Amino acid sequence: MESTRVPCIHLVAGARPNFMKIAPIVRALQADGRLRWKLVHTGQHYDRNMSDVFFEELGIPAPDVHFNCGGGSHAAQTARVMEAFEAHVAADRPDAVLVVGDVNSTLACAVVAKKAGIPVAHVEAGLRSGDMGMPEEINRIVTDSISDWFFVTEPSGVAHLKREGQPDGRIFHVGHVMVDNVVYQAERLTTAETGGFGTDAVKRQLGRYGVVTLHRPSNVDDPATLAPIAGALKTISARLPLVFPVHPRTRGTLERLGLTLGPNIHLLDPQPYMAFLHLWKDAALVLTDSGGLQEETTALGVPCVTIRDNTERPITVEEGTNVLAGTAPERIVELALAAIDHPAAQRRRPALWDGKAAGRIVSLLAERLA
Ligand code: UD1
């Protein structure tokens, strides 16, 4: 009797914000059982605290393939990933490739797979900031222009994809795998031993505090932008002490400029996922330019001030706890102090942000690849 062949999907992870999206997809694949899968790590992020610790903590199995393509300019990094992934799919032909988010590895592997005639599933499709100065916006648009299946986190994503001419039957509003992960990990944290976390001592010492993350090139590469933002953070820290795990890109600029942030801003190295969650979930305020943290704070009801002029995640402002401050220091201070003095009541968690998005994605893929 002829045995049925089980389709195999290759999952691509490259940079830090990919790992928390891949973890729930791996769990859902294991639970569903209808698909085989392999995990490809492009190596875009390569420091232990930007990559390996996430695999260990989030329970992601070791990658089947690792390319070590990190560092360098956008073009150099993207080109290295494309070359390596092209050789990979030629040798080990998957039935589909799944990419997540909007980093350079997402774009590189989507384009290579599509040219090799392999269907591409894009998780977190359809988001648009309208800001072509953001490398991620270019990555999102290019990836979506050639993807076959679009897994979307919020209604704005569906609207953008339809406007760009993508067929209804390929667009699936499934909710958010990033929220699957934060809900799952926050639950684990309730019984975890947290005393060893690098964030625990500062959390205990400060009691009430805010958390800062900054890494967007448009905010941190140019001293003319970073210096006023740093000034705003200093002003805020006189009212509420801030804890700031510093991304390597940001540390580079701070060191080059010799910028100091004052005694009320506690600088840390980039933190592992659980230690960071332990910190921000109880913060009075998060100040950030991250995409994912805007969503995670909405999921857990923590006030968030976003230091950007736009967001590709408008539902976090419409229904969640996020406000957009832009980068003018006066406005950042004004919105941060308002959030400290008058914390809003917990707002709504958006539709389908229920911790089950990865299961929906795997079911839809298994039906399509059967
Ligand atoms: C990338 C993503 C961004 C994501 C961010 C999260 C793109 C276009 N950008 O930006 O969307 O929000 O990751 O971190 O894909 N570096 C290290 N160690 C590392 C990784 C990076 O020192 O493990 C250094 C690099 O050498 C470089 C800088 O940090 O100088 C930036 O790294 P890069 O991967 O180019 O982009 P990110 O700014 O991290």
GROMACS .gro file of C-alpha atoms and ligand atoms in nm:
model
  409
    1MET     CA    1   0.000   0.000   0.000
    2GLU     CA    2   0.131   0.344  -0.085
    3SER     CA    3   0.210   0.547   0.226
    4THR     CA    4   0.089   0.909   0.237
    5ARG     CA    5   0.367   1.163   0.222
    6VAL     CA    6   0.358   1.417   0.506
    7PRO     CA    7   0.418   1.771   0.372
    8CYS     CA    8   0.718   1.955   0.515
    9ILE     CA    9   0.726   2.327   0.590
   10HIS     CA   10   1.043   2.524   0.661
   11LEU     CA   11   1.019   2.798   0.924
   12VAL     CA   12   1.255   3.095   0.899
   13ALA     CA   13   1.387   3.279   1.204
   14GLY     CA   14   1.660   3.539   1.182
   15ALA     CA   15   1.643   3.822   1.433
   16ARG     CA   16   1.531   3.865   1.791
   17PRO     CA   17   1.169   3.967   1.722
   18ASN     CA   18   1.120   3.653   1.510
   19PHE     CA   19   1.191   3.408   1.788
   20MET     CA   20   0.883   3.481   2.002
   21LYS     CA   21   0.666   3.442   1.692
   22ILE     CA   22   0.821   3.110   1.591
   23ALA     CA   23   0.789   2.953   1.939
   24PRO     CA   24   0.407   2.921   1.939
   25ILE     CA   25   0.408   2.804   1.577
   26VAL     CA   26   0.645   2.521   1.670
   27ARG     CA   27   0.419   2.425   1.963
   28ALA     CA   28   0.114   2.430   1.736
   29LEU     CA   29   0.288   2.215   1.473
   30GLN     CA   30   0.381   1.963   1.741
   31ALA     CA   31   0.023   1.953   1.871
   32ASP     CA   32  -0.139   1.935   1.527
   33GLY     CA   33   0.079   1.658   1.384
   34ARG     CA   34  -0.032   1.693   1.020
   35LEU     CA   35   0.286   1.862   0.896
   36ARG     CA   36   0.657   1.795   0.921
   37TRP     CA   37   0.874   2.100   0.971
   38LYS     CA   38   1.232   2.222   0.984
   39LEU     CA   39   1.367   2.534   1.146
   40VAL     CA   40   1.614   2.757   0.960
   41HIS     CA   41   1.808   3.022   1.158
   42THR     CA   42   1.969   3.275   0.926
   43GLY     CA   43   2.195   3.408   1.202
   44GLN     CA   44   2.095   3.773   1.139
   45HIS     CA   45   2.117   3.814   1.515
   46TYR     CA   46   2.409   3.624   1.656
   47ASP     CA   47   2.503   3.743   2.006
   48ARG     CA   48   2.404   3.491   2.269
   49ASN     CA   49   2.176   3.742   2.442
   50MET     CA   50   2.011   3.843   2.114
   51SER     CA   51   1.954   3.487   1.990
   52ASP     CA   52   2.046   3.163   2.173
   53VAL     CA   53   1.891   3.256   2.507
   54PHE     CA   54   1.557   3.306   2.331
   55PHE     CA   55   1.568   2.957   2.182
   56GLU     CA   56   1.644   2.807   2.523
   57GLU     CA   57   1.389   3.008   2.721
   58LEU     CA   58   1.103   2.998   2.474
   59GLY     CA   59   1.142   2.624   2.430
   60ILE     CA   60   1.230   2.644   2.060
   61PRO     CA   61   1.425   2.335   1.948
   62ALA     CA   62   1.775   2.393   1.810
   63PRO     CA   63   1.755   2.500   1.445
   64ASP     CA   64   1.799   2.226   1.183
   65VAL     CA   65   2.007   2.468   0.977
   66HIS     CA   66   2.208   2.775   1.082
   67PHE     CA   67   2.359   3.016   0.827
   68ASN     CA   68   2.558   3.263   1.039
   69CYS     CA   69   2.464   3.554   0.810
   70GLY     CA   70   2.468   3.832   1.073
   71GLY     CA   71   2.620   4.179   1.066
   72GLY     CA   72   2.705   4.412   0.781
   73SER     CA   73   2.494   4.652   0.576
   74HIS     CA   74   2.135   4.574   0.482
   75ALA     CA   75   2.233   4.471   0.129
   76ALA     CA   76   2.526   4.258   0.244
   77GLN     CA   77   2.322   4.086   0.514
   78THR     CA   78   2.022   4.028   0.286
   79ALA     CA   79   2.243   3.899   0.005
   80ARG     CA   80   2.420   3.650   0.232
   81VAL     CA   81   2.087   3.516   0.358
   82MET     CA   82   1.952   3.487   0.002
   83GLU     CA   83   2.253   3.293  -0.120
   84ALA     CA   84   2.250   3.058   0.175
   85PHE     CA   85   1.873   3.002   0.161
   86GLU     CA   86   1.880   2.942  -0.216
   87ALA     CA   87   2.132   2.662  -0.172
   88HIS     CA   88   1.929   2.527   0.119
   89VAL     CA   89   1.596   2.503  -0.068
   90ALA     CA   90   1.767   2.359  -0.374
   91ALA     CA   91   1.911   2.076  -0.164
   92ASP     CA   92   1.614   2.013   0.065
   93ARG     CA   93   1.298   2.114  -0.114
   94PRO     CA   94   1.024   2.216   0.133
   95ASP     CA   95   0.655   2.210   0.038
   96ALA     CA   96   0.617   2.562   0.177
   97VAL     CA   97   0.824   2.828   0.351
   98LEU     CA   98   0.687   3.023   0.646
   99VAL     CA   99   0.833   3.365   0.728
  100VAL     CA  100   0.735   3.592   1.016
  101GLY     CA  101   0.745   3.967   1.068
  102ASP     CA  102   0.946   4.220   0.872
  103VAL     CA  103   1.319   4.177   0.925
  104ASN     CA  104   1.576   4.141   0.647
  105SER     CA  105   1.570   3.761   0.678
  106THR     CA  106   1.192   3.764   0.620
  107LEU     CA  107   1.231   3.944   0.290
  108ALA     CA  108   1.537   3.746   0.180
  109CYS     CA  109   1.387   3.400   0.234
  110ALA     CA  110   1.042   3.491   0.098
  111VAL     CA  111   1.189   3.613  -0.232
  112VAL     CA  112   1.421   3.312  -0.269
  113ALA     CA  113   1.142   3.061  -0.196
  114LYS     CA  114   0.901   3.224  -0.438
  115LYS     CA  115   1.158   3.226  -0.719
  116ALA     CA  116   1.222   2.859  -0.651
  117GLY     CA  117   0.850   2.792  -0.700
  118ILE     CA  118   0.784   2.719  -0.332
  119PRO     CA  119   0.469   2.869  -0.174
  120VAL     CA  120   0.530   3.135   0.091
  121ALA     CA  121   0.323   3.189   0.406
  122HIS     CA  122   0.371   3.529   0.572
  123VAL     CA  123   0.278   3.555   0.939
  124GLU     CA  124   0.205   3.914   1.051
  125ALA     CA  125   0.120   4.015   0.694
  126GLY     CA  126  -0.043   4.338   0.581
  127LEU     CA  127   0.093   4.579   0.843
  128ARG     CA  128   0.186   4.920   0.698
  129SER     CA  129   0.335   5.226   0.866
  130GLY     CA  130   0.325   5.432   0.546
  131ASP     CA  131   0.684   5.529   0.628
  132MET     CA  132   0.923   5.422   0.354
  133GLY     CA  133   1.213   5.548   0.565
  134MET     CA  134   1.170   5.234   0.777
  135PRO     CA  135   1.361   4.933   0.644
  136GLU     CA  136   1.087   4.711   0.787
  137GLU     CA  137   0.820   4.886   0.576
  138ILE     CA  138   1.011   4.798   0.260
  139ASN     CA  139   1.054   4.441   0.385
  140ARG     CA  140   0.680   4.414   0.458
  141ILE     CA  141   0.571   4.546   0.120
  142VAL     CA  142   0.811   4.328  -0.078
  143THR     CA  143   0.732   4.016   0.125
  144ASP     CA  144   0.356   4.065   0.091
  145SER     CA  145   0.381   4.137  -0.281
  146ILE     CA  146   0.503   3.780  -0.347
  147SER     CA  147   0.350   3.576  -0.063
  148ASP     CA  148   0.081   3.314  -0.121
  149TRP     CA  149  -0.089   3.305   0.218
  150PHE     CA  150  -0.131   3.603   0.448
  151PHE     CA  151  -0.182   3.552   0.820
  152VAL     CA  152  -0.298   3.882   0.962
  153THR     CA  153  -0.304   4.016   1.319
  154GLU     CA  154  -0.549   4.305   1.292
  155PRO     CA  155  -0.817   4.446   1.058
  156SER     CA  156  -0.589   4.719   0.914
  157GLY     CA  157  -0.371   4.441   0.771
  158VAL     CA  158  -0.664   4.286   0.587
  159ALA     CA  159  -0.760   4.628   0.445
  160HIS     CA  160  -0.404   4.698   0.319
  161LEU     CA  161  -0.372   4.360   0.150
  162LYS     CA  162  -0.710   4.396  -0.023
  163ARG     CA  163  -0.619   4.745  -0.140
  164GLU     CA  164  -0.296   4.605  -0.283
  165GLY     CA  165  -0.500   4.353  -0.484
  166GLN     CA  166  -0.441   4.033  -0.286
  167PRO     CA  167  -0.728   3.786  -0.324
  168ASP     CA  168  -0.971   3.746  -0.033
  169GLY     CA  169  -0.928   3.369  -0.025
  170ARG     CA  170  -0.559   3.399   0.068
  171ILE     CA  171  -0.599   3.651   0.351
  172PHE     CA  172  -0.667   3.507   0.696
  173HIS     CA  173  -0.730   3.726   1.000
  174VAL     CA  174  -0.605   3.480   1.262
  175GLY     CA  175  -0.491   3.694   1.554
  176HIS     CA  176  -0.134   3.725   1.676
  177VAL     CA  177   0.130   3.462   1.747
  178MET     CA  178   0.329   3.722   1.945
  179VAL     CA  179   0.032   3.745   2.181
  180ASP     CA  180   0.009   3.363   2.196
  181ASN     CA  181   0.364   3.373   2.323
  182VAL     CA  182   0.329   3.654   2.577
  183VAL     CA  183   0.015   3.499   2.726
  184TYR     CA  184   0.184   3.159   2.750
  185GLN     CA  185   0.506   3.297   2.901
  186ALA     CA  186   0.327   3.529   3.146
  187GLU     CA  187   0.139   3.224   3.275
  188ARG     CA  188   0.468   3.031   3.312
  189LEU     CA  189   0.615   3.327   3.498
  190THR     CA  190   0.353   3.299   3.774
  191THR     CA  191   0.524   2.982   3.901
  192ALA     CA  192   0.882   3.053   3.784
  193GLU     CA  193   1.177   3.124   4.012
  194THR     CA  194   1.244   3.491   3.924
  195GLY     CA  195   1.512   3.577   4.181
  196GLY     CA  196   1.793   3.490   3.940
  197PHE     CA  197   1.674   3.722   3.662
  198GLY     CA  198   1.906   4.009   3.577
  199THR     CA  199   1.607   4.243   3.614
  200ASP     CA  200   1.488   4.124   3.956
  201ALA     CA  201   1.720   4.332   4.175
  202VAL     CA  202   1.642   4.661   4.000
  203LYS     CA  203   1.270   4.580   4.004
  204ARG     CA  204   1.277   4.523   4.380
  205GLN     CA  205   1.495   4.825   4.442
  206LEU     CA  206   1.275   5.066   4.247
  207GLY     CA  207   0.925   4.944   4.323
  208ARG     CA  208   0.752   5.182   4.082
  209TYR     CA  209   0.938   5.234   3.756
  210GLY     CA  210   0.914   5.273   3.379
  211VAL     CA  211   1.088   5.065   3.112
  212VAL     CA  212   1.257   5.199   2.799
  213THR     CA  213   1.358   5.027   2.475
  214LEU     CA  214   1.497   5.209   2.172
  215HIS     CA  215   1.659   5.061   1.865
  216ARG     CA  216   1.499   5.199   1.546
  217PRO     CA  217   1.772   5.333   1.317
  218SER     CA  218   1.568   5.652   1.264
  219ASN     CA  219   1.577   5.718   1.641
  220VAL     CA  220   1.918   5.594   1.747
  221ASP     CA  221   2.159   5.628   1.454
  222ASP     CA  222   2.142   6.007   1.421
  223PRO     CA  223   2.271   6.203   1.722
  224ALA     CA  224   2.042   6.494   1.627
  225THR     CA  225   1.743   6.268   1.701
  226LEU     CA  226   1.884   6.056   1.983
  227ALA     CA  227   2.013   6.344   2.197
  228PRO     CA  228   1.670   6.515   2.239
  229ILE     CA  229   1.504   6.177   2.305
  230ALA     CA  230   1.767   6.109   2.571
  231GLY     CA  231   1.688   6.454   2.717
  232ALA     CA  232   1.318   6.364   2.737
  233LEU     CA  233   1.400   6.037   2.913
  234LYS     CA  234   1.612   6.223   3.167
  235THR     CA  235   1.324   6.463   3.240
  236ILE     CA  236   1.079   6.175   3.282
  237SER     CA  237   1.324   5.987   3.505
  238ALA     CA  238   1.313   6.272   3.758
  239ARG     CA  239   0.948   6.169   3.819
  240LEU     CA  240   0.967   5.795   3.757
  241PRO     CA  241   1.292   5.596   3.757
  242LEU     CA  242   1.350   5.420   3.426
  243VAL     CA  243   1.511   5.087   3.341
  244PHE     CA  244   1.665   5.069   2.994
  245PRO     CA  245   1.800   4.743   2.844
  246VAL     CA  246   2.017   4.878   2.564
  247HIS     CA  247   2.017   4.724   2.214
  248PRO     CA  248   2.368   4.689   2.059
  249ARG     CA  249   2.282   4.942   1.786
  250THR     CA  250   2.179   5.201   2.048
  251ARG     CA  251   2.473   5.132   2.275
  252GLY     CA  252   2.700   5.205   1.978
  253THR     CA  253   2.557   5.556   1.927
  254LEU     CA  254   2.544   5.638   2.299
  255GLU     CA  255   2.910   5.543   2.334
  256ARG     CA  256   3.017   5.731   2.020
  257LEU     CA  257   2.842   6.045   2.145
  258GLY     CA  258   2.947   6.003   2.505
  259LEU     CA  259   2.579   6.059   2.597
  260THR     CA  260   2.494   5.996   2.961
  261LEU     CA  261   2.143   5.948   3.086
  262GLY     CA  262   2.171   6.046   3.450
  263PRO     CA  263   2.134   5.856   3.777
  264ASN     CA  264   1.763   5.772   3.748
  265ILE     CA  265   1.798   5.571   3.428
  266HIS     CA  266   1.931   5.222   3.496
  267LEU     CA  267   2.109   5.079   3.193
  268LEU     CA  268   2.112   4.702   3.142
  269ASP     CA  269   2.239   4.473   2.867
  270PRO     CA  270   1.975   4.330   2.631
  271GLN     CA  271   1.766   4.095   2.843
  272PRO     CA  272   1.643   3.744   2.785
  273TYR     CA  273   1.269   3.722   2.717
  274MET     CA  274   1.153   3.605   3.061
  275ALA     CA  275   1.369   3.847   3.259
  276PHE     CA  276   1.244   4.131   3.042
  277LEU     CA  277   0.881   4.023   3.073
  278HIS     CA  278   0.926   3.999   3.453
  279LEU     CA  279   1.034   4.365   3.439
  280TRP     CA  280   0.788   4.530   3.199
  281LYS     CA  281   0.469   4.346   3.292
  282ASP     CA  282   0.467   4.534   3.625
  283ALA     CA  283   0.596   4.866   3.492
  284ALA     CA  284   0.395   5.185   3.544
  285LEU     CA  285   0.486   5.279   3.188
  286VAL     CA  286   0.676   5.148   2.887
  287LEU     CA  287   0.849   5.391   2.650
  288THR     CA  288   0.950   5.224   2.327
  289ASP     CA  289   1.002   5.235   1.951
  290SER     CA  290   0.957   4.858   1.917
  291GLY     CA  291   0.672   4.719   1.710
  292GLY     CA  292   0.622   4.404   1.914
  293LEU     CA  293   0.625   4.574   2.253
  294GLN     CA  294   0.340   4.803   2.146
  295GLU     CA  295   0.136   4.486   2.098
  296GLU     CA  296   0.258   4.296   2.402
  297THR     CA  297   0.180   4.590   2.633
  298THR     CA  298  -0.170   4.607   2.484
  299ALA     CA  299  -0.211   4.233   2.543
  300LEU     CA  300  -0.119   4.266   2.912
  301GLY     CA  301  -0.275   4.611   2.970
  302VAL     CA  302   0.046   4.803   3.047
  303PRO     CA  303   0.050   5.174   2.943
  304CYS     CA  304   0.282   5.233   2.645
  305VAL     CA  305   0.416   5.556   2.495
  306THR     CA  306   0.558   5.494   2.147
  307ILE     CA  307   0.848   5.714   2.041
  308ARG     CA  308   0.763   5.719   1.670
  309ASP     CA  309   0.552   5.933   1.437
  310ASN     CA  310   0.352   5.639   1.307
  311THR     CA  311   0.261   5.283   1.386
  312GLU     CA  312   0.191   4.989   1.159
  313ARG     CA  313  -0.012   4.848   1.450
  314PRO     CA  314  -0.297   5.102   1.482
  315ILE     CA  315  -0.520   4.867   1.680
  316THR     CA  316  -0.288   4.913   1.980
  317VAL     CA  317  -0.384   5.283   1.981
  318GLU     CA  318  -0.752   5.236   1.889
  319GLU     CA  319  -0.828   4.959   2.139
  320GLY     CA  320  -0.514   4.903   2.342
  321THR     CA  321  -0.293   5.094   2.583
  322ASN     CA  322  -0.063   5.260   2.329
  323VAL     CA  323  -0.024   5.632   2.251
  324LEU     CA  324   0.195   5.772   1.973
  325ALA     CA  325   0.426   6.049   2.094
  326GLY     CA  326   0.645   6.116   1.790
  327THR     CA  327   1.005   6.211   1.863
  328ALA     CA  328   0.971   6.571   1.986
  329PRO     CA  329   1.094   6.569   2.347
  330GLU     CA  330   0.817   6.795   2.485
  331ARG     CA  331   0.547   6.562   2.354
  332ILE     CA  332   0.723   6.248   2.485
  333VAL     CA  333   0.747   6.406   2.831
  334GLU     CA  334   0.385   6.530   2.820
  335LEU     CA  335   0.239   6.191   2.728
  336ALA     CA  336   0.465   6.001   2.966
  337LEU     CA  337   0.372   6.225   3.262
  338ALA     CA  338   0.003   6.199   3.169
  339ALA     CA  339   0.031   5.819   3.172
  340ILE     CA  340   0.214   5.827   3.508
  341ASP     CA  341  -0.032   6.067   3.672
  342HIS     CA  342  -0.355   5.935   3.522
  343PRO     CA  343  -0.315   5.570   3.431
  344ALA     CA  344  -0.601   5.483   3.195
  345ALA     CA  345  -0.831   5.198   3.283
  346GLN     CA  346  -0.719   4.875   3.119
  347ARG     CA  347  -0.834   4.886   2.761
  348ARG     CA  348  -0.959   4.607   2.537
  349ARG     CA  349  -0.753   4.318   2.406
  350PRO     CA  350  -0.816   4.313   2.029
  351ALA     CA  351  -1.027   4.041   1.864
  352LEU     CA  352  -0.850   3.705   1.822
  353TRP     CA  353  -0.560   3.808   2.048
  354ASP     CA  354  -0.657   3.508   2.255
  355GLY     CA  355  -0.345   3.293   2.259
  356LYS     CA  356  -0.470   3.060   1.982
  357ALA     CA  357  -0.345   3.222   1.663
  358ALA     CA  358  -0.069   2.969   1.593
  359GLY     CA  359  -0.319   2.682   1.605
  360ARG     CA  360  -0.535   2.858   1.346
  361ILE     CA  361  -0.235   2.915   1.120
  362VAL     CA  362  -0.119   2.554   1.138
  363SER     CA  363  -0.472   2.425   1.067
  364LEU     CA  364  -0.508   2.649   0.762
  365LEU     CA  365  -0.166   2.544   0.631
  366ALA     CA  366  -0.227   2.174   0.691
  367GLU     CA  367  -0.554   2.194   0.494
  368ARG     CA  368  -0.384   2.375   0.207
  369LEU     CA  369  -0.078   2.148   0.189
  370ALA     CA  370  -0.270   1.820   0.228
  371UD1     C1  371   1.672   4.418   1.335
  371UD1     C2  372   1.548   4.434   1.248
  371UD1     C3  373   1.442   4.512   1.323
  371UD1     C4  374   1.414   4.451   1.457
  371UD1     C5  375   1.545   4.443   1.534
  371UD1     C6  376   1.528   4.387   1.673
  371UD1     C7  377   1.585   4.452   1.006
  371UD1     C8  378   1.582   4.546   0.893
  371UD1     N1  379   1.577   4.509   1.128
  371UD1     O1  380   1.727   4.547   1.356
  371UD1     O2  381   1.323   4.513   1.247
  371UD1     O3  382   1.319   4.530   1.526
  371UD1     O4  383   1.634   4.360   1.458
  371UD1     O5  384   1.652   4.377   1.736
  371UD1     O6  385   1.592   4.334   0.987
  371UD1     N2  386   2.427   4.340   1.652
  371UD1     C9  387   2.503   4.283   1.749
  371UD1     N3  388   2.466   4.159   1.794
  371UD1    C10  389   2.357   4.093   1.747
  371UD1    C11  390   2.278   4.154   1.649
  371UD1    C12  391   2.314   4.277   1.603
  371UD1     O7  392   2.602   4.337   1.794
  371UD1     O8  393   2.329   3.979   1.789
  371UD1    C13  394   2.466   4.470   1.598
  371UD1    C14  395   2.492   4.459   1.448
  371UD1     O9  396   2.620   4.426   1.420
  371UD1    C15  397   2.456   4.597   1.401
  371UD1    C16  398   2.345   4.637   1.495
  371UD1    O10  399   2.356   4.558   1.612
  371UD1    O11  400   2.561   4.686   1.415
  371UD1    C17  401   2.211   4.621   1.431
  371UD1    O12  402   2.182   4.485   1.397
  371UD1     P1  403   2.092   4.449   1.267
  371UD1    O13  404   2.059   4.305   1.266
  371UD1    O14  405   2.152   4.508   1.146
  371UD1    O15  406   1.959   4.528   1.285
  371UD1     P2  407   1.875   4.566   1.413
  371UD1    O16  408   1.892   4.710   1.438
  371UD1    O17  409   1.897   4.470   1.526
   0.00000   0.00000   0.00000
